[in-house]
C-alpha positions in Angstrom: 29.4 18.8 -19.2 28.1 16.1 -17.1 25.0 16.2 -15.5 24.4 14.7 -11.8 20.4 14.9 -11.7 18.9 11.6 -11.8 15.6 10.8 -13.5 12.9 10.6 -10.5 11.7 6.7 -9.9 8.5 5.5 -8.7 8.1 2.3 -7.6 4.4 0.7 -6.7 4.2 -1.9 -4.1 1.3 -4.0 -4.7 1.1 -6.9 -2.3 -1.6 -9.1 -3.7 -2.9 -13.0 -2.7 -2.3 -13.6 0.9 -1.0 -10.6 2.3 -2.6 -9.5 5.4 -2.2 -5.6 5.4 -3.2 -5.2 9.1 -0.5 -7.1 9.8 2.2 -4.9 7.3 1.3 -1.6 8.2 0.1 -2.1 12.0 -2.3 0.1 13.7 -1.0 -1.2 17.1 -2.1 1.6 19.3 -6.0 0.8 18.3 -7.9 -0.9 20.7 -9.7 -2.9 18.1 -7.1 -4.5 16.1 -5.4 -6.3 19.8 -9.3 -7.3 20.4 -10.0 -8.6 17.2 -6.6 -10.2 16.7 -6.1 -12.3 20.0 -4.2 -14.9 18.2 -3.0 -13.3 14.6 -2.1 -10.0 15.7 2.0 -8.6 15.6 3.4 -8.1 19.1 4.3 -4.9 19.8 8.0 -5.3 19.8 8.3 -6.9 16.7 6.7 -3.2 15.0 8.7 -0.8 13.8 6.6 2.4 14.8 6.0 4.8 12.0 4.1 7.4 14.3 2.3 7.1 17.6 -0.4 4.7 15.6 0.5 2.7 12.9 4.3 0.6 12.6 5.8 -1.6 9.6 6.1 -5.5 10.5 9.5 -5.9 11.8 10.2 -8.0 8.5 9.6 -4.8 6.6 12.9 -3.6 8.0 14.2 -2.3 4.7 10.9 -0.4 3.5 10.7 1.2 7.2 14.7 2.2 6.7 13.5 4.1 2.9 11.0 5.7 4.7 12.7 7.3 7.6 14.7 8.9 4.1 12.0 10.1 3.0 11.5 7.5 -0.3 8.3 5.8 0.5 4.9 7.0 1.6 1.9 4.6 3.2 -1.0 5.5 1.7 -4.1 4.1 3.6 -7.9 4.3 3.3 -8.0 3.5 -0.6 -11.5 2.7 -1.5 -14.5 2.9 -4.2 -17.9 3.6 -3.7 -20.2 0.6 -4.4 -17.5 -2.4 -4.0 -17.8 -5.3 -5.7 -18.3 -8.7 -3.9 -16.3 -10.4 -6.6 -12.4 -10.7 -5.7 -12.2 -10.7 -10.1 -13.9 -7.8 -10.8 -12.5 -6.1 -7.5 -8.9 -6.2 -8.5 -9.9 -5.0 -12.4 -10.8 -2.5 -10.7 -7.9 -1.8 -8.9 -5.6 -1.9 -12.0 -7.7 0.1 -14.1 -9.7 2.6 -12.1 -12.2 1.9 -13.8 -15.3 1.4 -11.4 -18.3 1.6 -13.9 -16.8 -0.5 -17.2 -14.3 -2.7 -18.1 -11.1 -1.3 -18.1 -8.5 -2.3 -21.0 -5.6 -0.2 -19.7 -3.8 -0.6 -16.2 -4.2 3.3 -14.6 0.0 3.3 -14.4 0.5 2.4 -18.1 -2.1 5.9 -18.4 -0.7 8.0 -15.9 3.2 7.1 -17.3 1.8 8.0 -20.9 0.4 11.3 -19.5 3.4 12.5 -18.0 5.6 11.2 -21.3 3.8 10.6 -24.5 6.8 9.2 -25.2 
C-alpha cells in the first residue's frame, strides 16, 4: 500500500549580516518606528500587512504567501538575559543556546538528535 503522509519539514530562516529586521517584519502602525525612521523606514504600501501591527517587506512576497497557508510563523522578541556587547560571542550564542559557556553544538543539530537519535 502506498502511503500519502509526508514527513513534516522545518525550515529556519536566519537572516544574518546586514539584514535590517525592522525593515522585514514591519511594525508600521507604531508611532516610533515612522519617527525614528524618517529616511530608512518602508512605506506603507510597499507592506504586506500581517495583522493590524506588523507587515512583511513587499519583497518578502513569497514568505507572506506561505504564511497566509499557514507554513511559516514570525517569532519576535527573542532575547537573553545579560547580552553580550561582542557581535562574536553574541551569535555563539545564538547557535548554541548556550548563554553561560562555550557552546560546541548548534541547538538544531540537538533538538534534531532529540526528536531522532537516529
Amino acid at each position: 500500500m502506498t502511503s500519502t503522509q509526508k514527513d513534516p519539514v522545518l525550515v529556519v530562516l536566519q537572516l544574518s549580516g546586514g539584514n535590517d529586521g525592522l525593515n522585514t517584519v514591519i511594525p508600521y502602525s507604531d508611532p516610533l518606528y515612522v519617527d525614528n525612521r524618517p529616511n530608512v523606514r518602508i512605506q506603507e504600501d510597499q507592506i504586506l500587512p500581517i495583522n493590524d501591527y506588523i507587515g512583511f517587506n513587499s519583497n518578502m512576497a513569497p514568505v507572506k504567501r506561505l504564511y497566509d497557508e499557514g507554513k511559516v510563523a514570525v517569532i519576535q522578541g527573542i532575547g537573553y538575559p545579560h547580552p553580550s556587547r561582542s557581535h562574536f560571542r553574541s551569535m555563539d550564542i545564538w547557535h548554541t543556546c548556550e548563554p553561560d559557556k562555550i557552546g560546541n553544538e548548534g541547538w538544531m543539530g540537538l533538538a534534531i538528535r532529540d526528536l531522532d537519535p537516529n
